[in-house]
Coordinates of C-alpha atoms in Angstrom, one line a residue:
M1 CA 0.0 0.0 0.0
N2 CA 1.1 3.6 -0.7
I3 CA 0.7 7.1 0.3
L4 CA -0.3 9.6 -2.4
R5 CA 1.3 13.0 -1.9
V6 CA -0.2 16.0 -3.6
N7 CA 1.9 19.2 -3.5
M8 CA -0.4 22.2 -4.2
N9 CA 2.6 24.5 -4.6
N10 CA 4.1 22.9 -7.7
R11 CA 1.2 20.6 -8.5
Q12 CA 3.4 17.5 -8.3
I13 CA 1.8 14.2 -7.4
Y14 CA 3.7 11.0 -6.4
L15 CA 3.3 7.7 -4.6
E16 CA 5.5 6.5 -1.8
P17 CA 5.3 3.1 -0.1
I18 CA 4.2 3.0 3.5
P19 CA 7.2 2.3 5.7
E20 CA 7.3 -1.2 7.2
Q21 CA 7.0 0.1 10.8
L22 CA 3.8 2.0 9.9
M23 CA 2.1 -0.9 7.9
L24 CA -0.6 -1.4 10.6
L25 CA -1.4 2.3 10.9
G26 CA -4.5 3.8 9.3
N27 CA -7.1 6.5 9.8
R28 CA -6.5 8.2 13.2
S29 CA -3.1 6.5 14.1
L30 CA -1.6 7.3 10.6
I31 CA -2.8 10.9 10.9
G32 CA -1.2 11.2 14.3
E33 CA 2.2 9.9 13.0
I34 CA 2.2 12.1 9.9
L35 CA 1.3 15.2 11.8
T36 CA 3.9 14.5 14.5
N37 CA 6.7 13.9 11.9
E38 CA 5.8 16.4 9.2
V39 CA 3.6 19.3 10.5
P40 CA 5.1 21.8 13.0
A41 CA 2.7 21.9 16.0
S42 CA 3.2 25.7 16.1
C43 CA 2.0 26.2 12.5
H44 CA -1.0 28.2 11.5
P45 CA -3.9 25.7 10.8
L46 CA -4.8 27.5 7.5
G47 CA -1.2 28.2 6.5
E48 CA 1.1 26.5 4.1
K49 CA 2.8 24.2 6.6
N50 CA -0.3 22.4 7.7
K51 CA -1.2 19.2 5.9
L52 CA -4.5 17.6 5.2
I53 CA -4.5 13.8 5.5
L54 CA -7.3 11.6 4.2
A55 CA -6.7 8.0 5.3
G56 CA -8.2 4.5 5.4
G57 CA -7.3 1.6 7.5
P58 CA -5.1 -1.6 7.2
L59 CA -8.2 -3.8 6.6
A60 CA -9.8 -1.5 4.0
G61 CA -10.9 -3.1 0.7
L62 CA -11.1 -6.6 2.0
G63 CA -14.9 -7.0 2.2
I64 CA -15.0 -6.7 6.0
S65 CA -18.3 -5.1 7.2
S66 CA -17.8 -1.6 8.6
A67 CA -14.0 -1.5 8.2
D68 CA -13.7 1.1 5.4
R69 CA -14.1 4.4 7.2
L70 CA -12.6 7.5 5.8
S71 CA -10.6 9.7 8.2
A72 CA -9.6 13.3 7.6
G73 CA -7.0 14.9 9.8
A74 CA -4.9 18.1 10.3
K75 CA -4.0 20.7 12.8
S76 CA -7.5 22.0 13.6
P77 CA -8.4 25.7 13.1
L78 CA -11.1 25.2 15.7
T79 CA -9.2 23.5 18.6
G80 CA -5.6 24.6 17.7
G81 CA -4.5 21.0 18.2
I82 CA -4.6 17.7 16.4
K83 CA -7.9 16.7 14.9
E84 CA -9.3 13.6 13.2
A85 CA -12.9 13.2 12.0
N86 CA -14.2 10.2 10.2
A87 CA -17.1 9.2 7.9
G88 CA -18.6 6.4 6.0
G89 CA -19.1 6.2 2.3
I90 CA -17.2 4.5 -0.5
A91 CA -14.1 6.6 -0.8
V92 CA -11.8 4.3 1.1
Q93 CA -12.9 1.2 -0.7
Y94 CA -12.1 2.9 -4.0
M95 CA -8.7 4.2 -2.6
A96 CA -7.8 0.7 -1.7
K97 CA -8.4 -0.5 -5.3
H98 CA -5.7 2.0 -6.4
G99 CA -3.3 0.8 -3.7
I100 CA -3.7 4.0 -1.6
R101 CA -3.8 4.0 2.2
A102 CA -3.7 7.8 2.5
I103 CA -3.7 11.0 0.5
I104 CA -1.6 13.9 1.9
I105 CA -2.5 17.4 0.6
E106 CA 0.4 19.7 1.3
G107 CA 1.5 23.3 0.5
K108 CA -0.7 26.0 -0.9
P109 CA -1.0 27.1 -4.6
N110 CA 0.3 30.6 -5.5
A111 CA -2.7 31.3 -7.8
D112 CA -6.2 31.9 -6.5
S113 CA -7.6 28.9 -8.4
T114 CA -10.0 26.1 -7.6
F115 CA -8.6 22.6 -8.0
L116 CA -9.8 19.1 -8.6
L117 CA -7.8 15.9 -7.9
R118 CA -8.7 13.0 -10.1
I119 CA -7.6 9.4 -9.4
N120 CA -8.3 7.2 -12.4
N121 CA -7.0 3.9 -13.6
N122 CA -4.0 4.2 -11.2
Q123 CA -3.3 7.6 -12.7
F124 CA -3.4 10.9 -10.8
E125 CA -4.2 14.4 -12.1
L126 CA -4.5 17.8 -10.4
M127 CA -6.5 20.2 -12.6
V128 CA -8.0 23.6 -12.4
A129 CA -11.8 23.4 -11.9
E130 CA -13.1 27.0 -11.7
E131 CA -16.5 25.8 -12.7
L132 CA -16.9 24.1 -9.3
K133 CA -16.1 27.3 -7.3
G134 CA -18.9 28.2 -4.9
M135 CA -21.0 25.1 -5.7
G136 CA -22.9 23.3 -2.9
N137 CA -21.8 19.7 -2.2
Y138 CA -24.9 18.2 -3.9
E139 CA -24.3 20.0 -7.1
V140 CA -20.6 19.2 -7.1
A141 CA -21.3 15.5 -6.8
Q142 CA -24.0 15.6 -9.5
V143 CA -21.7 17.5 -11.9
L144 CA -18.7 15.2 -11.3
R145 CA -20.6 12.0 -11.5
Q146 CA -22.1 13.2 -14.8
K147 CA -18.7 13.9 -16.1
Y148 CA -16.7 11.0 -14.8
G149 CA -19.4 8.3 -14.4
E150 CA -21.7 7.3 -11.7
K151 CA -19.3 4.7 -10.3
T152 CA -17.1 7.3 -8.7
A153 CA -16.4 8.3 -5.1
I154 CA -16.5 12.0 -4.4
I155 CA -14.8 13.8 -1.6
T156 CA -15.7 17.5 -1.5
I157 CA -16.1 20.7 0.5
G158 CA -19.0 23.2 0.3
P159 CA -18.9 27.0 0.1
A160 CA -18.1 27.0 3.9
G161 CA -14.9 25.2 3.3
E162 CA -13.9 27.6 0.5
K163 CA -14.6 30.5 2.9
E164 CA -12.4 28.8 5.5
L165 CA -15.1 28.7 8.2
N166 CA -14.3 26.8 11.3
T167 CA -17.6 24.9 11.1
A168 CA -16.6 23.5 7.7
G169 CA -16.3 19.7 7.2
I170 CA -15.3 17.4 4.5
F171 CA -18.0 15.3 2.8
A172 CA -17.9 12.0 1.0
S173 CA -20.4 10.2 -1.2
D174 CA -22.3 7.1 -0.2
R175 CA -23.2 4.1 -2.4
S176 CA -25.9 6.2 -4.1
G177 CA -23.5 9.0 -4.9
I178 CA -24.9 11.4 -2.3
P179 CA -22.2 13.5 -0.6
S180 CA -23.6 13.4 2.9
R181 CA -21.1 11.3 4.8
A182 CA -19.4 14.0 6.9
C183 CA -15.9 14.2 8.4
A184 CA -17.6 17.0 10.1
R185 CA -15.8 18.2 13.2
G186 CA -12.8 20.5 13.9
G187 CA -13.0 22.7 10.8
L188 CA -11.1 20.3 8.5
G189 CA -13.1 21.6 5.5
A190 CA -11.5 24.9 6.1
V191 CA -8.0 23.3 5.9
M192 CA -9.0 21.7 2.6
G193 CA -10.3 25.0 1.4
S194 CA -7.1 26.7 2.4
K195 CA -5.3 24.4 0.0
K196 CA -7.8 25.5 -2.8
L197 CA -8.8 21.9 -3.3
K198 CA -12.5 21.7 -4.0
A199 CA -13.0 18.0 -4.6
I200 CA -11.4 14.6 -5.2
V201 CA -12.8 12.1 -7.7
I202 CA -11.8 8.5 -7.3
E203 CA -13.0 6.3 -10.1
N204 CA -13.8 2.6 -9.6
N205 CA -11.2 1.2 -11.9
G206 CA -8.2 0.5 -9.8
D207 CA -6.7 -3.0 -10.2
Y208 CA -4.7 -3.3 -7.0
K209 CA -5.3 -6.5 -5.1
I210 CA -4.6 -6.4 -1.4
P211 CA -2.4 -9.4 -0.5
V212 CA -3.6 -11.7 2.3
V213 CA -0.9 -13.9 3.9
N214 CA -3.2 -16.6 5.2
M215 CA -6.5 -16.6 3.2
E216 CA -8.0 -19.6 5.1
D217 CA -7.5 -18.0 8.4
F218 CA -8.8 -14.7 7.0
K219 CA -12.0 -16.2 5.8
K220 CA -12.6 -17.9 9.2
A221 CA -11.9 -14.7 11.1
R222 CA -14.2 -12.7 8.8
K223 CA -17.0 -15.2 9.1
K224 CA -16.7 -15.2 12.9
Y225 CA -16.6 -11.4 13.0
L226 CA -19.8 -11.2 11.0
Q227 CA -21.4 -13.7 13.2
V228 CA -20.7 -11.6 16.3
L229 CA -22.2 -8.5 14.7
Q230 CA -25.3 -10.5 13.7
E231 CA -25.8 -11.9 17.2
N232 CA -25.4 -8.6 19.0
P233 CA -28.8 -6.8 19.4
Q234 CA -27.2 -3.4 19.2
T235 CA -25.5 -4.1 15.8
S236 CA -28.2 -6.3 14.3
E237 CA -31.4 -4.8 15.5
I238 CA -31.3 -1.4 17.3
Y239 CA -28.9 0.4 15.0
T240 CA -30.4 -1.3 11.9
K241 CA -34.0 -0.4 12.8
Y242 CA -33.6 3.0 14.4
G243 CA -30.1 4.2 13.7
T244 CA -28.5 6.6 16.1
A245 CA -31.8 8.2 16.8
S246 CA -32.5 5.3 19.1
A247 CA -30.4 7.1 21.8
L248 CA -32.7 10.2 22.0
A249 CA -35.4 8.8 24.2
T250 CA -32.9 7.3 26.6
V251 CA -30.8 10.5 26.9
N252 CA -34.0 12.5 27.4
K253 CA -35.2 10.1 30.1
I254 CA -32.0 10.4 32.2
G255 CA -32.1 14.2 31.8
G256 CA -29.1 14.5 29.5
L257 CA -30.6 15.9 26.3
P258 CA -29.2 19.4 25.6
T259 CA -32.2 21.8 25.4
N260 CA -32.2 25.6 24.8
N261 CA -28.4 26.0 24.7
Y262 CA -27.7 23.3 27.3
R263 CA -29.9 25.0 29.9
Y264 CA -32.2 22.0 30.4
G265 CA -31.6 18.3 30.2
S266 CA -35.0 17.2 28.9
F267 CA -37.2 18.5 26.1
E268 CA -41.0 18.6 26.3
K269 CA -41.2 17.8 22.6
A270 CA -38.7 14.9 22.7
E271 CA -41.3 12.3 21.7
Q272 CA -41.8 14.3 18.5
I273 CA -38.2 13.8 17.4
N274 CA -37.1 10.4 18.9
G275 CA -36.2 7.2 17.2
D276 CA -39.6 5.7 17.3
T277 CA -41.2 8.7 15.8
L278 CA -38.6 8.9 13.0
Y279 CA -39.1 5.2 12.3
D280 CA -42.8 5.6 12.1
L281 CA -42.6 8.6 9.9
I282 CA -40.3 6.9 7.4
E283 CA -42.5 3.8 7.3
A284 CA -45.7 5.8 6.9
R285 CA -44.4 8.0 4.0
G286 CA -42.7 5.3 2.1
G287 CA -41.4 6.3 -1.3
E288 CA -37.7 7.0 -1.2
G289 CA -37.6 6.7 2.6
L290 CA -35.5 4.1 4.2
H291 CA -35.2 3.4 7.9
S292 CA -32.2 1.1 7.2
H293 CA -29.5 2.0 4.8
A294 CA -25.8 1.0 4.3
C295 CA -23.6 4.0 3.5
M296 CA -20.7 1.7 2.3
S297 CA -20.7 -1.5 0.4
G298 CA -20.8 -4.6 2.5
C299 CA -22.0 -3.1 5.8
I300 CA -24.4 -5.4 7.6
I301 CA -25.3 -2.9 10.4
K302 CA -26.9 -0.5 8.0
C303 CA -27.5 2.2 10.6
S304 CA -28.2 5.0 8.1
N305 CA -31.6 6.3 7.0
V306 CA -33.3 8.3 4.3
V307 CA -35.9 10.7 5.5
P308 CA -38.8 11.4 3.0
D309 CA -41.2 14.3 2.8
N310 CA -45.0 13.9 2.6
D311 CA -44.7 12.9 -1.1
G312 CA -42.1 10.2 -0.4
K313 CA -39.3 12.3 -1.9
A314 CA -36.0 12.2 0.0
I315 CA -35.2 15.2 2.2
V316 CA -31.9 14.1 3.6
T317 CA -29.7 11.1 4.3
P318 CA -28.8 10.5 7.1
L319 CA -30.6 12.2 10.0
E320 CA -28.6 11.4 13.1
F321 CA -29.2 11.7 16.9
E322 CA -26.7 14.5 17.2
T323 CA -28.4 16.5 14.5
L324 CA -31.9 15.9 15.9
C325 CA -30.6 17.4 19.2
L326 CA -28.3 20.2 18.2
L327 CA -30.6 21.4 15.4
G328 CA -33.6 20.4 17.3
S329 CA -34.0 20.3 21.1
N330 CA -31.0 22.6 21.6
L331 CA -32.8 25.2 19.6
G332 CA -36.2 24.5 21.1
I333 CA -37.4 22.8 17.9
G334 CA -39.4 19.6 17.9
D335 CA -40.1 19.1 14.2
I336 CA -38.3 16.3 12.4
D337 CA -39.1 17.6 8.9
F338 CA -37.7 21.0 9.8
T339 CA -34.5 19.6 11.3
A340 CA -34.1 17.3 8.3
R341 CA -34.2 20.3 5.9
L342 CA -31.7 22.1 8.1
N343 CA -29.5 19.0 7.9
Y344 CA -29.8 19.1 4.1
L345 CA -28.7 22.8 4.1
C346 CA -25.7 22.1 6.3
N347 CA -24.6 19.2 4.1
D348 CA -24.9 21.4 1.0
L349 CA -23.0 24.3 2.5
G350 CA -20.5 21.8 4.0
I351 CA -20.9 22.6 7.7
D352 CA -20.9 20.5 10.9
T353 CA -24.5 20.3 12.3
I354 CA -23.2 19.9 15.8
E355 CA -21.0 23.0 15.8
V356 CA -23.4 25.2 13.9
G357 CA -26.3 24.0 16.1
A358 CA -24.4 24.9 19.2
A359 CA -23.4 28.3 17.7
I360 CA -27.0 29.1 16.9
G361 CA -28.0 28.0 20.4
V362 CA -25.6 30.6 21.8
A363 CA -26.9 33.2 19.5
L364 CA -30.5 32.5 20.6
E365 CA -29.4 32.9 24.2
A366 CA -28.0 36.3 23.3
G367 CA -31.5 37.3 22.1
V368 CA -30.8 37.4 18.3
A369 CA -34.0 35.4 18.1
S370 CA -36.2 33.2 20.3
F371 CA -35.8 29.5 21.0
G372 CA -38.2 27.6 18.8
D373 CA -38.2 30.3 16.1
Q374 CA -37.9 28.1 13.0
E375 CA -37.9 30.9 10.5
A376 CA -35.0 32.7 12.1
V377 CA -33.0 29.6 12.5
Y378 CA -33.5 28.7 8.9
D379 CA -32.4 32.2 7.8
F380 CA -29.3 32.0 10.0
I381 CA -28.1 29.1 7.8
D382 CA -29.6 29.7 4.4
R383 CA -29.3 33.5 4.4
D384 CA -26.5 34.4 6.7
I385 CA -24.0 31.6 6.5
R386 CA -24.7 30.9 2.9
N387 CA -24.2 34.6 1.9
N388 CA -21.3 35.2 4.3
T389 CA -23.0 38.1 6.1
L390 CA -21.4 39.4 9.3
L391 CA -23.7 37.3 11.5
G392 CA -23.2 34.3 9.2
R393 CA -19.4 34.7 9.4
V394 CA -19.6 34.7 13.2
L395 CA -21.9 31.7 13.4
G396 CA -19.8 30.0 10.8
Q397 CA -16.7 30.2 13.1
G398 CA -18.4 28.1 15.7
A399 CA -19.9 28.3 19.2
A400 CA -16.9 29.7 21.0
M401 CA -16.5 32.6 18.6
T402 CA -20.2 33.3 18.6
G403 CA -20.2 33.5 22.4
K404 CA -17.3 35.9 22.5
V405 CA -18.7 38.2 19.9
L406 CA -22.2 38.3 21.4
G407 CA -21.0 38.5 25.0
I408 CA -22.4 35.1 26.2
K409 CA -20.6 33.2 29.0
R410 CA -22.6 30.0 28.8
I411 CA -20.7 28.4 25.9
P412 CA -20.7 24.6 25.8
V413 CA -17.3 24.1 24.4
V414 CA -14.0 22.4 25.3
K415 CA -10.8 23.3 23.5
G416 CA -12.8 25.6 21.3
Q417 CA -15.1 22.9 20.0
A418 CA -18.8 22.5 20.8
M419 CA -20.1 19.6 22.8
A420 CA -22.3 17.0 21.2
A421 CA -25.7 15.8 22.4
H422 CA -24.7 14.1 25.6
E423 CA -25.0 16.5 28.5
P424 CA -21.9 16.0 30.8
R425 CA -23.7 17.0 33.9
A426 CA -26.3 14.2 33.6
I427 CA -24.0 11.7 31.8
K428 CA -20.9 12.3 33.9
G429 CA -18.6 10.1 32.0
M430 CA -18.9 12.6 29.2
S431 CA -17.4 15.2 31.4
I432 CA -14.1 13.2 31.1
T433 CA -14.6 12.5 27.5
Y434 CA -15.1 16.1 26.5
A435 CA -12.4 17.4 28.8
M436 CA -9.6 14.9 28.3
S437 CA -9.9 13.8 24.7
P438 CA -7.1 15.3 22.6
M439 CA -9.9 15.9 20.0
G440 CA -11.8 18.4 22.1
A441 CA -15.5 18.1 23.0
D442 CA -16.1 15.2 20.6
H443 CA -18.6 12.5 21.5
T444 CA -17.0 10.1 19.1
A445 CA -14.0 9.9 21.3
A446 CA -15.9 7.9 23.9
V447 CA -19.6 7.7 24.5
T448 CA -20.3 6.4 28.0
L449 CA -24.1 6.4 27.7
R450 CA -24.6 2.6 27.3
A451 CA -22.2 1.6 30.1
P452 CA -24.1 -0.2 32.9
V453 CA -23.3 2.5 35.5
D454 CA -25.1 5.2 37.5
H455 CA -24.5 8.1 35.2
K456 CA -25.2 10.6 38.1
D457 CA -22.5 9.1 40.3
P458 CA -19.1 10.7 39.7
K459 CA -17.2 7.8 41.0
G460 CA -15.4 5.7 38.4
Q461 CA -16.4 7.9 35.5
M462 CA -12.8 8.8 34.7
E463 CA -11.7 5.2 34.5
L464 CA -14.8 4.4 32.4
S465 CA -14.3 7.2 29.9
R466 CA -10.5 6.6 29.7
Q467 CA -10.9 2.9 28.9
I468 CA -13.5 3.6 26.2
Q469 CA -11.3 6.3 24.7
V470 CA -8.5 3.8 24.4
T471 CA -10.8 1.2 22.7
V472 CA -12.3 3.8 20.3
A473 CA -8.8 5.1 19.3
A474 CA -7.7 1.6 18.4
Y475 CA -10.8 0.7 16.4
D476 CA -10.8 4.1 14.7
S477 CA -7.2 3.6 13.7
L478 CA -8.0 0.2 12.1
G479 CA -10.8 1.8 10.0
F480 CA -13.7 0.3 11.9
C481 CA -17.0 2.1 12.4
M482 CA -17.4 2.9 16.1
F483 CA -20.7 1.1 15.9
V484 CA -19.0 -2.3 15.9
I485 CA -17.7 -1.6 19.4
P486 CA -20.8 -2.8 21.2
A487 CA -20.3 -6.2 19.6
I488 CA -16.5 -6.6 19.6
G489 CA -15.1 -3.9 21.9
K490 CA -14.7 -6.4 24.7
Q491 CA -13.7 -9.2 22.3
P492 CA -10.6 -7.8 20.6
E493 CA -9.7 -11.2 19.3
H494 CA -12.1 -10.7 16.4
A495 CA -10.1 -7.7 15.1
V496 CA -6.7 -9.1 16.0
D497 CA -7.4 -12.4 14.2
L498 CA -8.2 -10.4 11.0
I499 CA -5.0 -8.4 11.3
N500 CA -2.9 -11.6 12.0
A501 CA -4.4 -13.4 9.0
V502 CA -3.9 -10.5 6.5
Y503 CA -0.4 -9.5 7.6
G504 CA 1.0 -12.9 8.8
L505 CA 1.5 -11.7 12.4
N506 CA 1.2 -13.3 15.8
L507 CA -0.2 -10.3 17.7
Q508 CA -1.7 -11.1 21.1
Y509 CA -5.1 -9.8 22.0
D510 CA -3.9 -7.1 24.4
W511 CA -2.3 -5.5 21.3
I512 CA -5.6 -3.6 20.7
E513 CA -5.5 -1.9 24.0
N514 CA -1.8 -0.9 23.7
Y515 CA -2.4 0.3 20.2
G516 CA -5.2 2.6 21.4
K517 CA -3.0 3.9 24.2
K518 CA -0.2 4.7 21.8
V519 CA -2.6 6.6 19.5
L520 CA -3.8 8.8 22.4
L521 CA -0.3 9.4 23.7
T522 CA 0.8 10.5 20.3
E523 CA -2.1 12.9 20.0
R524 CA -1.6 14.2 23.5
N525 CA 2.1 15.0 22.8
Y526 CA 1.2 16.9 19.6
N527 CA -1.3 19.0 21.5
K528 CA 1.3 19.8 24.1
L529 CA 3.7 20.9 21.4
A530 CA 0.9 23.1 19.9
G531 CA 0.6 24.9 23.2
L532 CA -2.4 23.1 24.8
T533 CA -2.0 22.6 28.5
D534 CA -3.8 20.9 31.4
A535 CA -5.9 24.1 31.6
H536 CA -7.5 23.2 28.3
D537 CA -8.6 19.8 29.7
R538 CA -11.6 21.2 31.6
L539 CA -15.3 21.7 31.2
P540 CA -16.8 25.2 31.0
E541 CA -16.9 26.7 34.5
Y542 CA -20.7 27.1 34.5
M543 CA -21.2 23.4 34.2
L544 CA -19.4 22.8 37.5
E545 CA -21.8 25.2 39.3
E546 CA -25.1 25.6 37.4
K547 CA -27.7 22.9 38.2
L548 CA -29.2 21.1 35.2
P549 CA -33.0 20.5 35.4
P550 CA -34.7 18.2 35.8
S551 CA -32.2 16.3 38.0
N552 CA -30.3 19.5 39.1
A553 CA -27.0 17.7 38.4
V554 CA -23.7 19.5 38.1
S555 CA -20.4 18.1 36.8
D556 CA -18.8 17.2 40.1
I557 CA -16.0 14.8 38.9
P558 CA -13.2 15.4 41.4
L559 CA -10.3 17.5 40.1
A560 CA -7.9 14.8 41.1
D561 CA -9.6 12.4 38.6
Y562 CA -8.8 14.9 35.8
E563 CA -5.2 15.2 37.0
R564 CA -4.8 11.4 37.3
F565 CA -6.1 10.8 33.8
W566 CA -2.7 11.0 32.2
N567 CA -0.5 10.5 35.2
D568 CA -0.4 6.9 36.4
E569 CA 0.8 3.4 35.3
F570 CA -2.2 2.9 33.1
W571 CA -0.2 4.4 30.2
D572 CA 2.9 2.2 30.7
I573 CA 3.5 0.7 27.2
K574 CA 7.2 1.3 26.9
D575 CA 7.8 -1.9 24.9
F576 CA 4.9 -1.5 22.5
S577 CA 5.5 -1.2 18.8
Y578 CA 2.7 -0.8 16.2
N579 CA 3.7 -4.0 14.4
G580 CA 4.0 -5.9 17.7
E581 CA 5.9 -9.1 18.3
G582 CA 6.0 -12.2 16.1
H583 CA 7.7 -10.8 13.1
N584 CA 8.3 -13.6 10.6
D585 CA 9.2 -14.5 7.1
K586 CA 5.6 -14.4 5.9
Q587 CA 5.4 -10.8 7.1
D588 CA 8.5 -9.8 5.2
E589 CA 7.0 -11.3 2.0
H590 CA 3.7 -9.5 2.6
I591 CA 5.3 -6.1 3.2
S592 CA 7.4 -6.4 0.0
N593 CA 4.2 -7.2 -1.9
C594 CA 2.4 -4.1 -0.5

């Protein structure tokens, strides 16, 4: 497998083989290594020295369900530290067919042009594409698929990325060609926009065959892995039937659903936007609606959905729990159709629904409009952010900037990034996740909601979140969707057996945990070099003091737990190497073939 380097300064493109010691790195771990070795931590996130990395995992392209996630990474303009965000879609499967593990976009062009990168039949071309400038993501995908064929994967940014807004994400197409799979968080779309790269087209004509050292063992391991996914209710029933919206009723019941800019933990209209209601709406309307939908080929979980209007025409795909909250309850809105249309707008403009929802929530608290005012909220996105008005520019830079400009102190952010839809006062493990993750207030770092604990009890929450962060970091880095973790998170043998079979290794099952620890330590070190300190690893002060109705909870995790997170023997992995022990002749042969 190779890394494709694209230099925007001189428009040179070349392949380089992945070094042997990095062969098992992908997605989040590969991003961490590249940033550490190549990007000065002190650089400006939108400057020439930052690099955008788009990466898949070491099991990509092998027909393993949910193992083809796309990660985007760079130094974040939102947090000022390392950032990785990942999405589904088909891009990584197509990259693997061209023998590409990662694409590195480096430098900045001298001319103010708009560029397109085309990967076709193992050939690579960077071309000027001024006709795409200013287009929304949906139009970009339509134009490029008409030109290069429907069997193409598209990675693109919307107008928000071109304007270098900190809410901008990077969007990838799904199996139907819809560019709605979002590497949403951290402002990575602004980094891509700073490189003047509007889109990447990856055609489905690569002929690279990924070598597998032990095919019989691989087939057995893959069969067992699929069986575990099929036997787990979360991955075979709940996600498949209700998607992530299944969490909304639970979160509301325990008083952890952010409402009216995180002022309340439950929403009086929660039943109007929960998973059951969304399922019933899709079933009743029919047409193009789907309550179960695979964003990438071969996924058996199929947690995505397609939300139809009254005529059965698709409004948006997918509509997720975080969006139902941040563009719903957090704004005092209990209307699935309306939130779905906001979601479509955000996808088209190329912005993170979590960050922009939190920013609008802060603006509503400032009195710019009233909570529940659907017309005003729609205008904030479709008029102000789309047209780059002064207010739109402020909202487009995220919740922290919006709060500063409008004079609001209740800003639900950590490291400059907005919290997702798990209120950390009611779900106390999320206090640690938001505060301590190198990624900022990112729920994907470690959701503690489904752990069998008392979420109101601060005891043990640090250890819980820390362990889940380690697990998620490992599976993220191997290219797995985080939704496989309920099934295999405590059974690492299913992932390790796949790695051993493909690469001819003898890794032990504790390798997964040490792998995750290594990823987090690498990210932590980069953030320290970037100037982030222990002071950045804290929740907003008001959440430590302001009681959250209806439970009147505060975030009361002891300060000692935060201080102990990084500072004990838990992180002792001095002898760990990514490729582990058990190096053998078969591994040498495999690496030379890659």
